[in-house]
Coordinates of C-alpha atoms in Angstrom, one line a residue:
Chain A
X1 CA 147.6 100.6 36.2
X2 CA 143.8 101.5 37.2
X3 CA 141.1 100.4 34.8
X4 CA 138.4 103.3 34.1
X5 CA 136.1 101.5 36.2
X6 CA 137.5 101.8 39.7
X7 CA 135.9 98.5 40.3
X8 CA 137.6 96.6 37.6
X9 CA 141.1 97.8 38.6
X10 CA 141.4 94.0 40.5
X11 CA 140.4 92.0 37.5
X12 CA 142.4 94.1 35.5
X13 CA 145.1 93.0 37.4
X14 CA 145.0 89.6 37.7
X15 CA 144.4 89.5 33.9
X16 CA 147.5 91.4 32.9
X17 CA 149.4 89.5 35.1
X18 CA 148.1 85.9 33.3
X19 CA 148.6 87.9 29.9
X20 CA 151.6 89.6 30.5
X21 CA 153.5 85.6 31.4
X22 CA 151.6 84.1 28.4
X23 CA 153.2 87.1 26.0
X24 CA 156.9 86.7 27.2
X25 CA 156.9 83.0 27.9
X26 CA 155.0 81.8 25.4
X27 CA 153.8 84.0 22.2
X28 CA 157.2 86.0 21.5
X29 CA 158.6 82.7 21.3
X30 CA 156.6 81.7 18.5
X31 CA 154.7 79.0 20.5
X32 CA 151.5 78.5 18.9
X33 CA 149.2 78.3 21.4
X34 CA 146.1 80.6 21.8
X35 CA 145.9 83.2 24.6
X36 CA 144.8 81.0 27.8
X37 CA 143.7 83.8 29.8
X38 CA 140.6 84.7 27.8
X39 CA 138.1 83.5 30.7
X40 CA 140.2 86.5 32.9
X41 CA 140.0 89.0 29.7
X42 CA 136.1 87.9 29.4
X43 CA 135.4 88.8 33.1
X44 CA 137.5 91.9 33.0
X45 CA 136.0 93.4 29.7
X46 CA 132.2 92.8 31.1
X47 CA 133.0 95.5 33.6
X48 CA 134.9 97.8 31.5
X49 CA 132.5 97.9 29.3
X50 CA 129.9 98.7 31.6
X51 CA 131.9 101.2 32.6
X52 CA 132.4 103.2 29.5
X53 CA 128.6 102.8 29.0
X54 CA 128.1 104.8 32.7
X55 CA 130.5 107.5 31.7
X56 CA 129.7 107.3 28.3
X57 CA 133.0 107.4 26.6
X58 CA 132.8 106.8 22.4
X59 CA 134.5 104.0 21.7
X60 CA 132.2 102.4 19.0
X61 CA 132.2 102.7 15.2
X62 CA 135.6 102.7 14.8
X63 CA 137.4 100.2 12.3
X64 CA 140.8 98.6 13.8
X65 CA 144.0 100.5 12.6
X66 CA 141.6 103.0 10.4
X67 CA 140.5 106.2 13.0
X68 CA 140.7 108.1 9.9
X69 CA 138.3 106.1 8.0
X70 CA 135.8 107.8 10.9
X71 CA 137.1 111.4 11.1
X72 CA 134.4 113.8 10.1
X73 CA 134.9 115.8 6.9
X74 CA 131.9 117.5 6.2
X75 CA 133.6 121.3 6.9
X76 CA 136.2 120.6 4.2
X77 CA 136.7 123.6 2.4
X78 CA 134.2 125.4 3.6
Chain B
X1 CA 168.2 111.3 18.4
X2 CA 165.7 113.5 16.9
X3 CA 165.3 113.8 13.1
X4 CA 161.9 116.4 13.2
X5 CA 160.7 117.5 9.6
X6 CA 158.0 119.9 11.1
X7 CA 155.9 120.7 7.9
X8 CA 152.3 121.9 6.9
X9 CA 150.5 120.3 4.2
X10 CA 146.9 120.3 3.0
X11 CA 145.0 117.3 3.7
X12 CA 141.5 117.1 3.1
X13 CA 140.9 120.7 3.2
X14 CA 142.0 121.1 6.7
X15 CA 145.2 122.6 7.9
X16 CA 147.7 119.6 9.6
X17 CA 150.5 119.6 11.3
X18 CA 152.8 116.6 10.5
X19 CA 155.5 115.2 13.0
X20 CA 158.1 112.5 11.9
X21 CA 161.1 111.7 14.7
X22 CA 162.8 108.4 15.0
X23 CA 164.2 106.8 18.5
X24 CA 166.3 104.6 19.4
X25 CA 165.8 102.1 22.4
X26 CA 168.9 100.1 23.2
X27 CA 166.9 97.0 23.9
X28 CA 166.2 93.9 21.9
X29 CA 162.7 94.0 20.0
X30 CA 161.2 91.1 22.4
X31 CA 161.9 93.0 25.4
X32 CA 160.5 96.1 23.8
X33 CA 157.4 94.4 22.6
X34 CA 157.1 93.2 26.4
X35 CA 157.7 96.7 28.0
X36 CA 154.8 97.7 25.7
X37 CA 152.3 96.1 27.7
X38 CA 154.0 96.9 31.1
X39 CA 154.9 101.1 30.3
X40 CA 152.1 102.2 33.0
X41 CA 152.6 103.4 35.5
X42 CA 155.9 104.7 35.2
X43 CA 157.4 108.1 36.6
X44 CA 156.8 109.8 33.6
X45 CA 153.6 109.1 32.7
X46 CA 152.1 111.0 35.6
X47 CA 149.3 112.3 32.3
X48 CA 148.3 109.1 31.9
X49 CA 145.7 107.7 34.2
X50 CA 144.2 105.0 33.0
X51 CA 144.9 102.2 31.1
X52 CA 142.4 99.6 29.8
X53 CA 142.3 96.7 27.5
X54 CA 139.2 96.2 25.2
X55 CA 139.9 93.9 22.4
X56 CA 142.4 91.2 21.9
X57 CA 142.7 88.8 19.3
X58 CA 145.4 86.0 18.6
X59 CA 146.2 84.9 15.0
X60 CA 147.9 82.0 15.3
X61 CA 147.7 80.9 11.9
X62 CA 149.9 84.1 10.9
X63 CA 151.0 84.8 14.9
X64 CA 150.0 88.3 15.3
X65 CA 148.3 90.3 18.6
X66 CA 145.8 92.4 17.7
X67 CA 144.8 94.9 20.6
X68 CA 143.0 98.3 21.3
X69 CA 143.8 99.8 24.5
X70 CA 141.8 102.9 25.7
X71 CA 143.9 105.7 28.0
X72 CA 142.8 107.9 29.9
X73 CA 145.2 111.4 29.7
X74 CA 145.0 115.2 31.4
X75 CA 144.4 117.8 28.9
X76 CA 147.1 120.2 30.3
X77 CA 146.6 123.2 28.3
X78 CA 147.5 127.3 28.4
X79 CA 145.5 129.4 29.2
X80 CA 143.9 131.3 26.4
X81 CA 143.1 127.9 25.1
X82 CA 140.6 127.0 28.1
X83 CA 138.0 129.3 26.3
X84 CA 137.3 126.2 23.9
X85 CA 136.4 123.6 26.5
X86 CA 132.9 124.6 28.5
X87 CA 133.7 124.6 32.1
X88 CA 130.6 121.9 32.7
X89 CA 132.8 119.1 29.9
X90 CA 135.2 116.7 31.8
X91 CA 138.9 117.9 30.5
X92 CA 140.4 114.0 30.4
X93 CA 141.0 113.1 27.0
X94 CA 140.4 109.7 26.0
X95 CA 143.0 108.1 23.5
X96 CA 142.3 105.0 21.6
X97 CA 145.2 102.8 21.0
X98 CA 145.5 99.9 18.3
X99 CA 147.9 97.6 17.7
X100 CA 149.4 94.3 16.1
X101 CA 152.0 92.7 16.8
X102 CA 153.5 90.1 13.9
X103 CA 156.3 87.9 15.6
X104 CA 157.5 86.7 12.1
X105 CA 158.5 89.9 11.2
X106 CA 159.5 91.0 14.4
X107 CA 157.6 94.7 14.2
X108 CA 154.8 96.6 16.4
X109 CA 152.6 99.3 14.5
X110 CA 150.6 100.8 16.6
X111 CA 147.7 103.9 15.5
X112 CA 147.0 106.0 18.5
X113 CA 144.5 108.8 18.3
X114 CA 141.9 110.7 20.6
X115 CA 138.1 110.1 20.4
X116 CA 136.8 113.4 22.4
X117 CA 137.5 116.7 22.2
X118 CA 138.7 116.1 18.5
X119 CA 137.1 119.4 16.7
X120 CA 139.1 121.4 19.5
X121 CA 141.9 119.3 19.0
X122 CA 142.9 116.2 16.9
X123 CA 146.1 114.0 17.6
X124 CA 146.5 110.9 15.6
X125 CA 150.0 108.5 15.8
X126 CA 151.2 106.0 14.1
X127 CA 154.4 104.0 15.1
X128 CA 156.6 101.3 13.6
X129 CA 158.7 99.6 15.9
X130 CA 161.5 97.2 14.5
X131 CA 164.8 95.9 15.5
X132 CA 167.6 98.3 14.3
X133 CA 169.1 97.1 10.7
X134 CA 172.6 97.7 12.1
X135 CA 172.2 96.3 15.6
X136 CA 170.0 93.8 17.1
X137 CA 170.1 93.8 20.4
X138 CA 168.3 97.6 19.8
X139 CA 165.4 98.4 18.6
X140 CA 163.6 101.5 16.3
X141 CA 160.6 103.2 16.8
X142 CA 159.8 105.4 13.8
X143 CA 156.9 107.6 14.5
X144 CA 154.2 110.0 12.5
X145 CA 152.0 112.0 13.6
X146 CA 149.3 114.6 12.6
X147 CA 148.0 117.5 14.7
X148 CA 144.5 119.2 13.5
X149 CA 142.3 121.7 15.2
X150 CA 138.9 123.1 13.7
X151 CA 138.2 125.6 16.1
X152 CA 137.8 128.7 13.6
X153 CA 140.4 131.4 13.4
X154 CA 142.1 129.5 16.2
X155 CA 143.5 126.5 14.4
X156 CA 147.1 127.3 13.7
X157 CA 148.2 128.0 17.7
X158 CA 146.1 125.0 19.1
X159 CA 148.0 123.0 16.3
X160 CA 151.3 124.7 17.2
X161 CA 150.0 123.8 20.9
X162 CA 149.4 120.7 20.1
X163 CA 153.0 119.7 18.1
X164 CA 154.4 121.0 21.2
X165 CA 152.3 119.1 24.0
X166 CA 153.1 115.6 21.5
X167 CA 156.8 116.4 21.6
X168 CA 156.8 116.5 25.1
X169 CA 155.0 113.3 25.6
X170 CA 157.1 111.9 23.0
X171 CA 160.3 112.7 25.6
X172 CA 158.2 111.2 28.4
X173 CA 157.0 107.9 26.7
X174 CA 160.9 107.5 25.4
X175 CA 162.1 107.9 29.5
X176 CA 159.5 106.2 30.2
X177 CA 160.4 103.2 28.3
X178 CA 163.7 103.6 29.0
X179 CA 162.8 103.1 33.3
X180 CA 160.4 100.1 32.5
X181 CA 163.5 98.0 30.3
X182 CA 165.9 99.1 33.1
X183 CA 163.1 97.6 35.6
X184 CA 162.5 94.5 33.7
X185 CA 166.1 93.9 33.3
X186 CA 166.8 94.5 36.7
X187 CA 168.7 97.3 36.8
X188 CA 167.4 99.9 39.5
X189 CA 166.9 103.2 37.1
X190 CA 168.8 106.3 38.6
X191 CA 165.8 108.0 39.3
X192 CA 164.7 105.4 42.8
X193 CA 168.2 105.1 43.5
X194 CA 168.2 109.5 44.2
X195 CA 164.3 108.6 45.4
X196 CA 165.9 106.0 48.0
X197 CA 169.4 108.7 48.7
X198 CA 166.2 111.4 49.5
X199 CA 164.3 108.6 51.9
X200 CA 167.9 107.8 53.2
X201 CA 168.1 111.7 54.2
X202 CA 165.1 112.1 55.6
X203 CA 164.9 109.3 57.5
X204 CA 168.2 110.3 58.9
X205 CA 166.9 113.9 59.4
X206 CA 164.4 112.5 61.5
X207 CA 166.8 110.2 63.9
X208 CA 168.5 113.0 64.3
X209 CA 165.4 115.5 65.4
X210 CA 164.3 112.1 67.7
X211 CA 167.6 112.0 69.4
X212 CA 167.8 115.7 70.3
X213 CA 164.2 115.6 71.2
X214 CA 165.1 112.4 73.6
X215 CA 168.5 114.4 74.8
X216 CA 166.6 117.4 75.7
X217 CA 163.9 115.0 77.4
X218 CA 166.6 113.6 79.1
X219 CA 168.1 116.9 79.9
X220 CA 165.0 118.2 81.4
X221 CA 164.7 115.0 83.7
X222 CA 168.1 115.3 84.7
X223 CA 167.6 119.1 85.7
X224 CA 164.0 118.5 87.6
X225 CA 165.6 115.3 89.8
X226 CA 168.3 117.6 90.7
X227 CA 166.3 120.1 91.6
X228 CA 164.5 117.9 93.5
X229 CA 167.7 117.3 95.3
X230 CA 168.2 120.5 96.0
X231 CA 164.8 121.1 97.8

């Protein structure tokens, strides 16, 4: 699947390929071994995120599993 | 199977539309919890174009996957609701996506929810997948979700427009799924298989148009040497 930077489409790649072996092979098994394709994931994420900084997509200030938490209220009842 | 309690309720002061359906996938939960990662592309996600991973973390002390995914999706939308988006803003919608994954207990919960566009429109999901109580080799995705808009005097058909656009993507994730198992499990889905009978045809179309192209060529030939007899 592309990556939102056209030019991290390749890393994107490789990485879900590393990750996607790692998930079935190893982690769903219960193996407890950490994720060993984090220097892909590192390489990867350094270009997405400079690509959501060029197109300036809002992805920050969000808390994990609480969007929410974030959701502006102020109109309320008004 | 569809169980849909359609229902309005006040939250917050703002009018929401809330969505519960439950699926079945007849899959076991590890091969769900695989496909999960692998859905995109598929033929029925032809709204979503891309896909990116932005934070992952492995508990290992508890084995969980922690992940947010952004998506980027169309905004397909009628007509009289165009008015709200200026022609000069992009119309892609970008979806933020978390999820953990707890082996142990063998469940996905995912939160799903778009980060532009929202006082127009605002979708936010949250799933449960777990294997089915009665079988295990299938698993159950239970699924909420709650449709706002704060466009004044608009809100209730851009919600309605809304519940209906989530439905329909609800369909197309479920096929979706459904094609990427099939794939994973080696079964080629129904939908190459009339993709490779159309191929098949055309190709065959083609042959034939060569063939009577050639014959006629050949025809031709045939007809100018014996003229060329004749003179």
């Amino acid at each position: 699947m592309n990556s939102v930077g056209e030019e991290c489409t390749e890393m994107k790649r490789e990485y879900d390929q590393c990750f996607n072996r790692w998930f079935a092979e190893k982690f769903l098994k219960g193996e407890g071994s950490g994720d060993p394709c984090n220097e892909l994931f590192q390489r990867y994420r350094h270009c997405v995120q400079k690509a959501i900084k060029d197109k300036e997509i809002p992805v920050d200030g969000v808390e994990f599993m609480e969007p929410s938490k974030d959701k502006p209220e102020a109109d309320a009842g008004s | 199977m569809w169980r849909v309690f359609p229902d309005r309720m006040i939250l917050l002061g703002t009018m929401v539309k809330y969505f519960l359906g439950l699926n079945e996938l007849r899959s076991s939960w590890d091969q769900v919890f695989t496909a999960f990662w692998q859905r995109y592309p598929n033929p029925y996600s032809k709204h979503v174009l891309t896909e990116d991973i932005l934070y992952r973390e492995v508990k290992t002390t508890d084995h969980k996957l922690l992940t947010r995914r952004l998506l980027t999706k169309t905004n397909r939308l009628p007509r009289w609701a165009e008015r709200f988006f200026p022609a000069n803003v992009a119309h892609a919608v970008y979806v933020l996506e978390d999820s953990i994954i707890d082996v142990h207990k063998k469940t996905l919960t995912t939160y799903t929810w778009n980060i532009n566009h929202s006082t127009v429109m605002s979708v936010e999901e949250r799933c449960v997948y777990c294997e089915n109580s009665g079988n295990k080799n299938w698993t159950e995705i239970r699924r909420e979700a709650w449709v706002s808009s704060r466009v004044f005097g608009f809100s209730r058909p851009i919600q309605e427009f809304g519940l209906a656009r989530f439905k329909s993507n609800v369909t197309k994730a479920i096929k979706g799924y459904e094609y990427i198992l099939a794939r994973m499990q080696g079964d080629l889905p129904t939908r190459t298989l009339v993709e490779t009978a159309k191929e098949a045809t055309e190709k065959a179309k083609e042959t034939a148009l060569a063939a009577k192209e050639r014959a006629k060529d050949l025809a031709n030939k045939a007809a100018t040497s014996k003229k060329q007899q004749f003179v």
